[in-house]
XYZ file of C-alpha atoms in Angstrom:
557
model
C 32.921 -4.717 -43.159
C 30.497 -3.369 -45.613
C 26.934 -2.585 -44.583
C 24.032 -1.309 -46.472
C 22.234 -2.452 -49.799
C 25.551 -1.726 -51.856
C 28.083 -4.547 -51.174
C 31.212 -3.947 -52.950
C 33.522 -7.196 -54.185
C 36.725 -6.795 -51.166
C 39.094 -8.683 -53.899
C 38.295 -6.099 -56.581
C 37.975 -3.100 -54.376
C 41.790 -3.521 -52.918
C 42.656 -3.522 -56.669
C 40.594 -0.094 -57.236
C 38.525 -1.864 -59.462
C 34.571 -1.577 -58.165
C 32.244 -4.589 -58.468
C 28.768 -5.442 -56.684
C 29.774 -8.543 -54.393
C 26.837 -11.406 -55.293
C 28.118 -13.995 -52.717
C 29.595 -13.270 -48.644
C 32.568 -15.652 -47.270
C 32.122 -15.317 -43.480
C 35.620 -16.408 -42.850
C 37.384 -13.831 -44.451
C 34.351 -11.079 -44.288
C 34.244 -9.011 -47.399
C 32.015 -10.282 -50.794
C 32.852 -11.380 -53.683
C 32.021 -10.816 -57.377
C 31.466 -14.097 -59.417
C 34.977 -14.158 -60.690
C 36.533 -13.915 -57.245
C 33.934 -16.398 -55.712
C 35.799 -18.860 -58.336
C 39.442 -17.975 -57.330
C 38.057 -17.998 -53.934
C 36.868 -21.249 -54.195
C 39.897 -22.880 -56.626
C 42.225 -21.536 -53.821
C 43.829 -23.980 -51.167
C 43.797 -21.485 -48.198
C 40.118 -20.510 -48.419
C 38.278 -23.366 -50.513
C 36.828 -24.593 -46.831
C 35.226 -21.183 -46.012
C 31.616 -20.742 -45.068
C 30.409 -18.361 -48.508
C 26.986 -17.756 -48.338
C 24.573 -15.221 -50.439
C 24.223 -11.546 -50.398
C 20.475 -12.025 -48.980
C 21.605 -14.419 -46.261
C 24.748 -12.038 -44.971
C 22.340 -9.184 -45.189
C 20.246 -11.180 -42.272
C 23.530 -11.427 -40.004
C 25.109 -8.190 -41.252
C 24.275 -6.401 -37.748
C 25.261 -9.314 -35.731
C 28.481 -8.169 -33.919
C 31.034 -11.161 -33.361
C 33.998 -9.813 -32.255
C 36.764 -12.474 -33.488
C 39.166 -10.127 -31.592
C 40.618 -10.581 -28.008
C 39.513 -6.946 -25.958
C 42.788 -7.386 -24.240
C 45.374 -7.560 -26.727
C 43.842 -6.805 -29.963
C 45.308 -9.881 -31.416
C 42.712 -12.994 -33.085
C 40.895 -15.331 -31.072
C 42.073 -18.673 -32.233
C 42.326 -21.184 -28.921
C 40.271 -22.282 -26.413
C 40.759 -23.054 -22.691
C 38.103 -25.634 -21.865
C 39.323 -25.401 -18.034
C 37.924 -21.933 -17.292
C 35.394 -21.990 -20.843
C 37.597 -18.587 -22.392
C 38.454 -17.810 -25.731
C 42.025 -16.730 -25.905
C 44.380 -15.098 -28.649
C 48.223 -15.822 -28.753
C 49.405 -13.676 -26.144
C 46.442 -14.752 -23.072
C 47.633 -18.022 -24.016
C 51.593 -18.013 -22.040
C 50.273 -15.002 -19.733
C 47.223 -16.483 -17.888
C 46.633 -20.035 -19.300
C 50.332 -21.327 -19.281
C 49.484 -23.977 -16.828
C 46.547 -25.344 -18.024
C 46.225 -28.674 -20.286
C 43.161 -28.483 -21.819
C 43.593 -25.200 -24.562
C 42.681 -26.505 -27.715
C 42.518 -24.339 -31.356
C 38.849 -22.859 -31.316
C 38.425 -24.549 -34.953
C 38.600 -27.662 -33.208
C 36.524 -26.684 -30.351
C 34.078 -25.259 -32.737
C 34.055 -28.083 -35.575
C 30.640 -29.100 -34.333
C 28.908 -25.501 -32.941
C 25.987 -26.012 -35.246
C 25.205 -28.897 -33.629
C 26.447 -28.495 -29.990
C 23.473 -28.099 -27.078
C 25.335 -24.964 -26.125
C 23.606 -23.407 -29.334
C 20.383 -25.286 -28.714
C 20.273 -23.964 -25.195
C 21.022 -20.572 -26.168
C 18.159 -21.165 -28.635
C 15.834 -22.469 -25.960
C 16.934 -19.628 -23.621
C 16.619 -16.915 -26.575
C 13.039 -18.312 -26.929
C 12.037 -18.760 -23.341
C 14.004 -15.345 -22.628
C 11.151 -13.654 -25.388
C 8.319 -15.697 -24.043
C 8.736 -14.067 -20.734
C 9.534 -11.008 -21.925
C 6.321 -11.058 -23.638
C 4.775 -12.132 -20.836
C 6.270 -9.225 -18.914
C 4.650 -6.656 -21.474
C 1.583 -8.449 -21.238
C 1.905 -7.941 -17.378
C 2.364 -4.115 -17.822
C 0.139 -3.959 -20.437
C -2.688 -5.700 -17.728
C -1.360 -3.567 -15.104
C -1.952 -0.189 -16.836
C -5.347 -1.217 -17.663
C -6.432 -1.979 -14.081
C -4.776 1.271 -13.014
C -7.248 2.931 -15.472
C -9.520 0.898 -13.622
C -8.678 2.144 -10.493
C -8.707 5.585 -11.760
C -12.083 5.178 -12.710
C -13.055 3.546 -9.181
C -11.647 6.401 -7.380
C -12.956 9.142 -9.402
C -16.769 7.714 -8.993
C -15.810 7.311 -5.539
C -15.221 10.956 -5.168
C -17.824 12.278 -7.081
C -20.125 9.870 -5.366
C -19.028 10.626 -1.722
C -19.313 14.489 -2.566
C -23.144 13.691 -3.835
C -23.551 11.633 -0.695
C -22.201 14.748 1.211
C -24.066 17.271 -0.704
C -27.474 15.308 -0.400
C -26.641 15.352 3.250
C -26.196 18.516 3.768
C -29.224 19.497 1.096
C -31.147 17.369 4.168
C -28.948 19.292 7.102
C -30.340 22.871 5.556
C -33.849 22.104 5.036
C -34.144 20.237 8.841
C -32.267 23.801 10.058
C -34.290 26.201 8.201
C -37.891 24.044 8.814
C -36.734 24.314 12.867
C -35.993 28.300 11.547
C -39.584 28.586 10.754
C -41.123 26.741 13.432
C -39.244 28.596 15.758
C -40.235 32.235 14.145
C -43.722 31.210 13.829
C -43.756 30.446 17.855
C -41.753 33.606 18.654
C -44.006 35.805 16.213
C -47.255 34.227 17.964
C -46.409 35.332 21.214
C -45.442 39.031 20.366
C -48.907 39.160 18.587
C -50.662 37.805 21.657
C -49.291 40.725 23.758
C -49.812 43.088 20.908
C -53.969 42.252 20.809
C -54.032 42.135 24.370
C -52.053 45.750 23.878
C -54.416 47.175 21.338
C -57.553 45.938 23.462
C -56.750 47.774 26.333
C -55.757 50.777 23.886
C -58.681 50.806 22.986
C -60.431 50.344 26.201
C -59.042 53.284 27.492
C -60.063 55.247 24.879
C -63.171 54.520 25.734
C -62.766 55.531 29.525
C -61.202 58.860 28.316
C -64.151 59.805 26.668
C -66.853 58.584 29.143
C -64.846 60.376 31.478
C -64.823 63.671 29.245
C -68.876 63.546 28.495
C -69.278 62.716 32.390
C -67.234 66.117 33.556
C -69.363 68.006 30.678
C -72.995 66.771 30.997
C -73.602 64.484 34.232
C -74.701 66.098 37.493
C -72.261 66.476 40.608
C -73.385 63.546 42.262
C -72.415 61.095 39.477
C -69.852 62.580 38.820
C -68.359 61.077 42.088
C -69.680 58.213 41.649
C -68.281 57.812 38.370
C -64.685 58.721 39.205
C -64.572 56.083 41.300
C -66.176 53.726 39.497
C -63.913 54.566 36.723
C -60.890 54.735 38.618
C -61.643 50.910 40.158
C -61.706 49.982 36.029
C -58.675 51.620 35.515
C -57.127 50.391 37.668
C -58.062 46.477 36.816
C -57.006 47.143 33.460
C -53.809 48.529 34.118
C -52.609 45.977 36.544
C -53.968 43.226 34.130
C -51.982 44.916 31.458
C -48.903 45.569 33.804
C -48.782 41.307 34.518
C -49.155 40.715 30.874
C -46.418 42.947 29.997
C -44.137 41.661 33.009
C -44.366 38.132 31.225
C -43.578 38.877 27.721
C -40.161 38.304 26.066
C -37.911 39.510 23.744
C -36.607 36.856 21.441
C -33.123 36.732 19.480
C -32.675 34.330 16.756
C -28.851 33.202 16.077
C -27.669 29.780 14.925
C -24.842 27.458 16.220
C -23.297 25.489 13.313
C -22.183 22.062 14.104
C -18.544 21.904 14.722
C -18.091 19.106 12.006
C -19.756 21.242 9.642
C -17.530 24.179 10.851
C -14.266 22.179 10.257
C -15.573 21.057 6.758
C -15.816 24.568 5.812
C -12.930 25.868 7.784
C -10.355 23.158 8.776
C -10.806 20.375 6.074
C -8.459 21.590 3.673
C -8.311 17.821 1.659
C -11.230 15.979 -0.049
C -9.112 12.979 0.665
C -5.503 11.390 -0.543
C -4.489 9.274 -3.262
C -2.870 6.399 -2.003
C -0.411 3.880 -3.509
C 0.656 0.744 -2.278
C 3.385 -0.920 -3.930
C 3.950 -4.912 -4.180
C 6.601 -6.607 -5.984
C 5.546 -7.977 -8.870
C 7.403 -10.653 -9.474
C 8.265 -10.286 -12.860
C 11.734 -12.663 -14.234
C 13.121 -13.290 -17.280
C 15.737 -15.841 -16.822
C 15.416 -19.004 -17.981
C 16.323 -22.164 -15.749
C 18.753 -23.900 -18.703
C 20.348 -20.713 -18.949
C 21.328 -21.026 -15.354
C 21.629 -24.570 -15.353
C 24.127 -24.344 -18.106
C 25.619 -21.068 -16.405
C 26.403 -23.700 -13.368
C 27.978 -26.743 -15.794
C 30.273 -24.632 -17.023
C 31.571 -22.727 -14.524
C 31.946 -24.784 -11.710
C 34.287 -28.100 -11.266
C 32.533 -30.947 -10.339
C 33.213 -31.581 -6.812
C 33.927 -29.832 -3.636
C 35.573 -30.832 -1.043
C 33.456 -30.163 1.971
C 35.459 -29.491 4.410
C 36.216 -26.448 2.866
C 32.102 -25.277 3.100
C 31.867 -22.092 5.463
C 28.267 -20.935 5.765
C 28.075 -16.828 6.584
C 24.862 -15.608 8.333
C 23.416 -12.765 6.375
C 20.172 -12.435 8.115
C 18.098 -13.904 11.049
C 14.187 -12.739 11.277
C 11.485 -13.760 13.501
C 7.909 -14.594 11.106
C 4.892 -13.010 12.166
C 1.476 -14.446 12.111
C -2.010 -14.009 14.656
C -1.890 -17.763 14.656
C 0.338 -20.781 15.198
C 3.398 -20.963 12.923
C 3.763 -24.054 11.524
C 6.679 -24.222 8.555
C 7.096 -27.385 6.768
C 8.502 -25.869 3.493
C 10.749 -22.857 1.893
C 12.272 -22.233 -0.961
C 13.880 -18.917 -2.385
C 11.650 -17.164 -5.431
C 13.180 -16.028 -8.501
C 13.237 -12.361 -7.628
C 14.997 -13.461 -4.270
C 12.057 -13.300 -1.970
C 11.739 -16.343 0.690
C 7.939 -18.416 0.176
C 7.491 -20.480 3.201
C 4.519 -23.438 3.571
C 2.580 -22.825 6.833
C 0.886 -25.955 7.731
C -1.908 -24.604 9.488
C -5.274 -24.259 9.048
C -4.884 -20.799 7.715
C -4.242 -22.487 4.263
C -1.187 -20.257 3.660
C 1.673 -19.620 2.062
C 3.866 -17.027 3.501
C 6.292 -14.778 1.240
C 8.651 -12.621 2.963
C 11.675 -10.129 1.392
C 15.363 -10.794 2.310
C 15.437 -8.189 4.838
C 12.636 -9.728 6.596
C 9.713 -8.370 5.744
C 6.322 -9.763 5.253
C 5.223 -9.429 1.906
C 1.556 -11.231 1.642
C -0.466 -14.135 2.614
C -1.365 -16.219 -0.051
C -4.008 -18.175 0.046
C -3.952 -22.413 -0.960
C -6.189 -24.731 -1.070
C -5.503 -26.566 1.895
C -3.219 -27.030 4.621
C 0.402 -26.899 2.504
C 2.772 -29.377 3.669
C 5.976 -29.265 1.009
C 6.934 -26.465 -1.702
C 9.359 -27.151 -4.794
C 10.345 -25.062 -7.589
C 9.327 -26.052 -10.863
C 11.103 -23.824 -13.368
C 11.171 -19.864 -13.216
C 7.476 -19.726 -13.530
C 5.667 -22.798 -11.823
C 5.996 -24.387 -8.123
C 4.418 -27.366 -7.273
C 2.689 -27.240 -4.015
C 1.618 -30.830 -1.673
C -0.971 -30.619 0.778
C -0.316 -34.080 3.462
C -2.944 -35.347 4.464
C -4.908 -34.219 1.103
C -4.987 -36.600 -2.131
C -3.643 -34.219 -4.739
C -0.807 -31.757 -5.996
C -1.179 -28.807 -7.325
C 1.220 -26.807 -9.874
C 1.129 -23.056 -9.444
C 2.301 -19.882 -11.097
C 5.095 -17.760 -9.584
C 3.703 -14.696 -10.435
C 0.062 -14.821 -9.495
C 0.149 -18.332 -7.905
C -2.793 -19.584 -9.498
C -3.756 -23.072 -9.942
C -2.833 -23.827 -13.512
C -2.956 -27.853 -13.023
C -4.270 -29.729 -10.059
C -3.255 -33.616 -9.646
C -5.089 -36.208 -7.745
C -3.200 -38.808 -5.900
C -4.465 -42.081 -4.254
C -2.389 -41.396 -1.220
C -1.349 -39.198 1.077
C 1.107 -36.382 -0.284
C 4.070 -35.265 1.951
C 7.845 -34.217 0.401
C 7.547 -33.165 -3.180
C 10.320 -32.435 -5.649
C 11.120 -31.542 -9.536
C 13.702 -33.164 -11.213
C 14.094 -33.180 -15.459
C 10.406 -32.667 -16.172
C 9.392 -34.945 -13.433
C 7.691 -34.652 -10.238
C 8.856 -36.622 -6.869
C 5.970 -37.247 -4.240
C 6.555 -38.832 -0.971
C 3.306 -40.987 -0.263
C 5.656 -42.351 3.148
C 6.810 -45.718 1.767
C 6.971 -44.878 -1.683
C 7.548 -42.335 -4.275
C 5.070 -41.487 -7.180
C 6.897 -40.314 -10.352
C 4.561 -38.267 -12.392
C 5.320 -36.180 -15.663
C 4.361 -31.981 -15.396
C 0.561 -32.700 -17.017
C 0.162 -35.687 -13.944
C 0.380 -38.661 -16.003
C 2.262 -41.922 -13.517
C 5.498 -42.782 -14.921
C 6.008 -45.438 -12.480
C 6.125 -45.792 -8.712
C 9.367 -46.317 -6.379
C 9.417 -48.522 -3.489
C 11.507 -46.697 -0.387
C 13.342 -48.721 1.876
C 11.698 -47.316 5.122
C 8.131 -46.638 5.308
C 8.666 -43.490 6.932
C 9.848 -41.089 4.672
C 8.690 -37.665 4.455
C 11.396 -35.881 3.162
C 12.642 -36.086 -1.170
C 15.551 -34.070 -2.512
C 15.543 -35.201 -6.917
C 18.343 -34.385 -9.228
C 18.848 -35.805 -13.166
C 19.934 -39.407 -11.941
C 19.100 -39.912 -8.206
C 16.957 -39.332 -5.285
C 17.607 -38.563 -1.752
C 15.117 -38.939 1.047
C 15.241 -38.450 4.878
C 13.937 -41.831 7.555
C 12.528 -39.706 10.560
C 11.903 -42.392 12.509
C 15.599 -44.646 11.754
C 17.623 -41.124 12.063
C 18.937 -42.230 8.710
C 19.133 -40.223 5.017
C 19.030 -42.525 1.862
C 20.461 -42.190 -1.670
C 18.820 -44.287 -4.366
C 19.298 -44.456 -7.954
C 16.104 -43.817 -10.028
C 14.684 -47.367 -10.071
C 14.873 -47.475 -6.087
C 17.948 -49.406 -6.040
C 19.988 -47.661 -2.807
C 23.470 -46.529 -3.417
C 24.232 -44.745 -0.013
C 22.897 -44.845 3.469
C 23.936 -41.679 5.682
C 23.516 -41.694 9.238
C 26.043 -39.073 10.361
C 24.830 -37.256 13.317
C 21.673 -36.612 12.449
C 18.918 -37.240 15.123
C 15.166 -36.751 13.604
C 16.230 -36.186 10.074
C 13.587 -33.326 9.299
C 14.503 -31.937 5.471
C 17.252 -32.352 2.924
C 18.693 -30.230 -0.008
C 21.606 -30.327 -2.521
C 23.908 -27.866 -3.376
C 25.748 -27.456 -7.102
C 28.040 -30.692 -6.076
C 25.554 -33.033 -5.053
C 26.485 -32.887 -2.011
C 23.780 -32.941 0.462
C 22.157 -30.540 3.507
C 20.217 -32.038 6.624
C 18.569 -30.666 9.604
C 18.262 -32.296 12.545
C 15.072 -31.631 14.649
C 15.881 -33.060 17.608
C 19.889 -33.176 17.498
C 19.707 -29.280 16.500
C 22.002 -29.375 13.933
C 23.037 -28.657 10.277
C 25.383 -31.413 8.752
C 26.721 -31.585 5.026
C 27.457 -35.097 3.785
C 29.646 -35.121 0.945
C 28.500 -37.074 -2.580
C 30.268 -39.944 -2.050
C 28.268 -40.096 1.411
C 31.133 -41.292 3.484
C 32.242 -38.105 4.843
C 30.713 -35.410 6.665
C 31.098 -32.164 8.789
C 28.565 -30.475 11.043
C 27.960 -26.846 10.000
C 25.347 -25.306 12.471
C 24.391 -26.415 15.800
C 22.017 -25.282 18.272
C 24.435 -22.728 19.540
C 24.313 -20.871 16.013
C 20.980 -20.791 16.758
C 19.265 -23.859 15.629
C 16.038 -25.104 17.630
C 14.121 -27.698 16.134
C 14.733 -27.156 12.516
C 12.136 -28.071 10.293
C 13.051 -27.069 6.702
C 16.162 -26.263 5.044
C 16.358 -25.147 0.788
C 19.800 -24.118 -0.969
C 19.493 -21.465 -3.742
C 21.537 -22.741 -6.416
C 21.840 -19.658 -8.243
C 23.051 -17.435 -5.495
C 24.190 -19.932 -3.525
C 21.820 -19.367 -0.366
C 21.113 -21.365 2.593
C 18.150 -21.068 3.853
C 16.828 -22.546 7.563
C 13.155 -22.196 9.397
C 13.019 -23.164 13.108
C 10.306 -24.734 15.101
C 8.073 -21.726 15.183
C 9.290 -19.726 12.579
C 12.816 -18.182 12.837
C 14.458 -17.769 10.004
C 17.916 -17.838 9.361
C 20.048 -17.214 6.033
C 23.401 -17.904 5.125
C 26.218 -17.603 2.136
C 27.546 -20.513 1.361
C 31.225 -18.592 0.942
């Protein structure tokens, strides 16, 4: 295949003549000069082929459609509708001899244009970039709060070292003001001593001389009377001076740093630490028709259920300070497990696969029922509360609230369409809230609603019974197989249908013809009271919450 601006003519090439190509056939691929477009299109064998312009093939040149079969290297010209597999002429006898339904691929593909296999994969393609986008836009947020953050904790730092600084400015100048004082008291007792000191220096000085002029000049008889008059002064003086002397001190000055402040200097060898928590973040790109359509065409379209073996994965106790009270789970696009906790908390509860409790998340009342919308919305109902609200998967904001004139219990999405249990009837609404019309339920206590593209199935708590209506309320089935205190209901890929028992402590499947039926899990496999069950489509996950908030998984194998 040529490439490039320069598209040679393939006709006059392979006669080593060399021609600019001004038109593309698609069929045979190679282009074709204005001569061989006519020959081309005169010819028998080749006058159906797709030609289309140089401009146009230029657009699709680097789209790569193998026509090829990997295997065997021969052309892909059938089609086994069967198993949905493009085959050449040898897979044909070797793996597809037995099947009935292989067909050319011309025929197959007559209509492709048209087919809603190409406008899914358009709407997938397009919902596929809108998330994507979305994705960037998430990063993109992300690494502008983390600059954020950065910020935060670098005015943190520099803030707590001011605050420590200033503190310690304070610390020094309290220290060295008790320094001074304490100087100042020492220094005015030394020079109390010292005065008293140079007084009686000075004093005795005194006596020294009086004593000299006496001995020189005074007359015998004073002079005894003066050496003991003297000696009496002396000797006051010198026991005065003695007491004052025996009472001074010597002072040392030292300091004892506080021990904090000695480990700050010493021991502290970290302002602080960086730390990172990480949370999913709950970024998905799949699109639901892309799954939808992934389950139409490769599953048949029944099972029999006797054949349904359920394999526990994983069994977890969920955590909370306060009452556990699930009334609603369903499994998140990136596989975590969102449970409704009924409680005045106002929560819902999103835990991991192995278990783990990822985050509270707060509602705006008491959530009752939980049911996934597409791959980016859930619709939440609240009970006893008059309204609905739609959230987002990622951030589980509100982006549309919907008031109701009743009560709200089971909820459910079906084909654009929202299912609300209001206990005798259903409320059909369309995703911006608008009432399509209103179904009348043949008990008037239902709590329960499972919704697919052309019925609805809802549980009769208080008859033990599950019904199966067509979408005008017209009922098809009645199922009573079993079940005691019908709790919650869900379908798997075959319409075939899931209920708990509460107080018969079961699991039982009922097939889609709702005649037969086979318990799965009883109370031995450890179910007690269950309240909620949800299958995962998808990845084919069972999913059960006890009375108080054991969890148990299961593949459906």
């Amino acid at each position: 295949m040529a490439c490039g601006k320069y598209i040679p003519c393939g006709p006059c090439t392979f006669d080593d003549v060399t021609k600019d190509a001004r038109r593309w056939c698609t069929d045979c691929e190679e282009g074709l000069c204005e001569d061989c477009e006519n020959i081309h299109r005169r010819s028998k064998a080749s006058r159906n082929h797709k030609v289309i312009s140089i401009d146009d093939y230029q657009k699709i040149e680097n789209v790569s459609i193998s026509q090829v079969c990997e295997q065997h290297g021969e052309n892909l010209e059938w089609f086994c509708k069967s198993h949905d597999e493009v085959l050449c002429v040898v897979c044909v006898p070797s793996k597809h001899k037995a099947c009935s339904d292989v067909i050319p691929i011309n025929v197959n593909a007559a209509n492709a244009r048209q087919s809603s296999a190409l406008s899914n994969l358009e709407d997938t393609i397009e919902k596929t970039l809108s998330n994507v986008k979305q994705c960037i836009r998430n990063r993109e947020s992300a690494t502008k709060e983390l600059e954020k953050q950065e910020l935060e904790v670098k005015t943190m730092v520099l803030e707590t070292k001011a605050k420590i600084n200033d503190h310690l400015d304070k610390l020094q100048e309290k220290l060295l003001h008790e320094l001074r004082s304490t100087v100042q008291t020492c220094k005015s007792k030394y020079t109390k001593i010292l005065r008293k000191l140079e007084s009686t220096e000075e004093m005795l000085k005194k006596l020294r001389d009086q004593t000299l002029h006496m001995k020189q000049f005074s007359s015998d008889v004073q002079v005894f009377l003066g050496i003991r008059q003297v000696n009496r002064q002396l000797v006051h003086e010198v026991e005065s001076i003695k007491t004052e002397i025996g009472a001074a001190k010597d002072y040392e000055l030292k300091v004892s740093i506080d021990s904090l402040i000695v480990k700050l200097s010493n021991e502290v060898e970290e302002f602080g630490k960086i730390m990172v928590s990480e949370t999913a973040t709950n970024l998905d790109i799949r699109d639901s028709k892309f799954d939808q359509a992934q389950i139409e065409i490769n599953v048949p379209n029944s099972r029999n259920i006797f054949d349904i073996k359920l394999q526990l994965i994983k069994s977890f106790q969920m955590t909370s300070e306060h009452k556990l009270n699930v009334s609603g789970c369903l499994v998140l696009p990136n596989g975590n497990l969102l449970m409704a906790n009924a409680t005045k908390e106002y929560h819902l509860k999103e835990y991991n696969d192995r278990g783990e409790h990822i985050r509270d998340i707060r509602v705006s009342d008491q959530p009752y029922a939980i049911a996934m919308i597409d791959f980016d919305r859930i619709v939440v109902s609240y009970g006893g509360a008059l309204f609905i609200e739609i959230r987002h998967i990622n951030t589980f904001n509100v982006e549309k609230k919907i008031s109701l004139q009743n009560n709200c219990w089971g909820v459910s999405h079906a084909d654009g369409k929202l299912y609300v249990v209001h206990g005798d009837s259903v409320q059909v609404l369309d995703l911006s809230g608008q009432n399509l019309k209103t179904i009348k339920t043949v008990s008037n206590h239902i709590s329960r609603i499972c919704a697919s593209r052309d019925r609805i199935i809802y549980s009769d708590w208080d008859n033990d019974k599950v019904y199966c209506c067509n979408l005008n309320g017209t009922k098809l089935l009645q199922l009573k197989k079993n079940i005691i205190f019908p709790r919650d209901i869900t379908e798997d890929n075959y319409h075939n249908v899931f209920v708990v028992g509460y107080t018969s402590n079961n699991l039982t499947i009922v097939g889609q013809d709702g005649e037969n039926s086979k318990t799965l899990l009883t109370e031995s496999d450890g179910l007690r009271q269950p309240r909620t069950v949800f299958y995962d489509k998808a990845k084919r996950l069972l999913v059960i919450c006890n009375d108080g908030g054991k969890v148990l998984l299961y593949k459906d194998v």
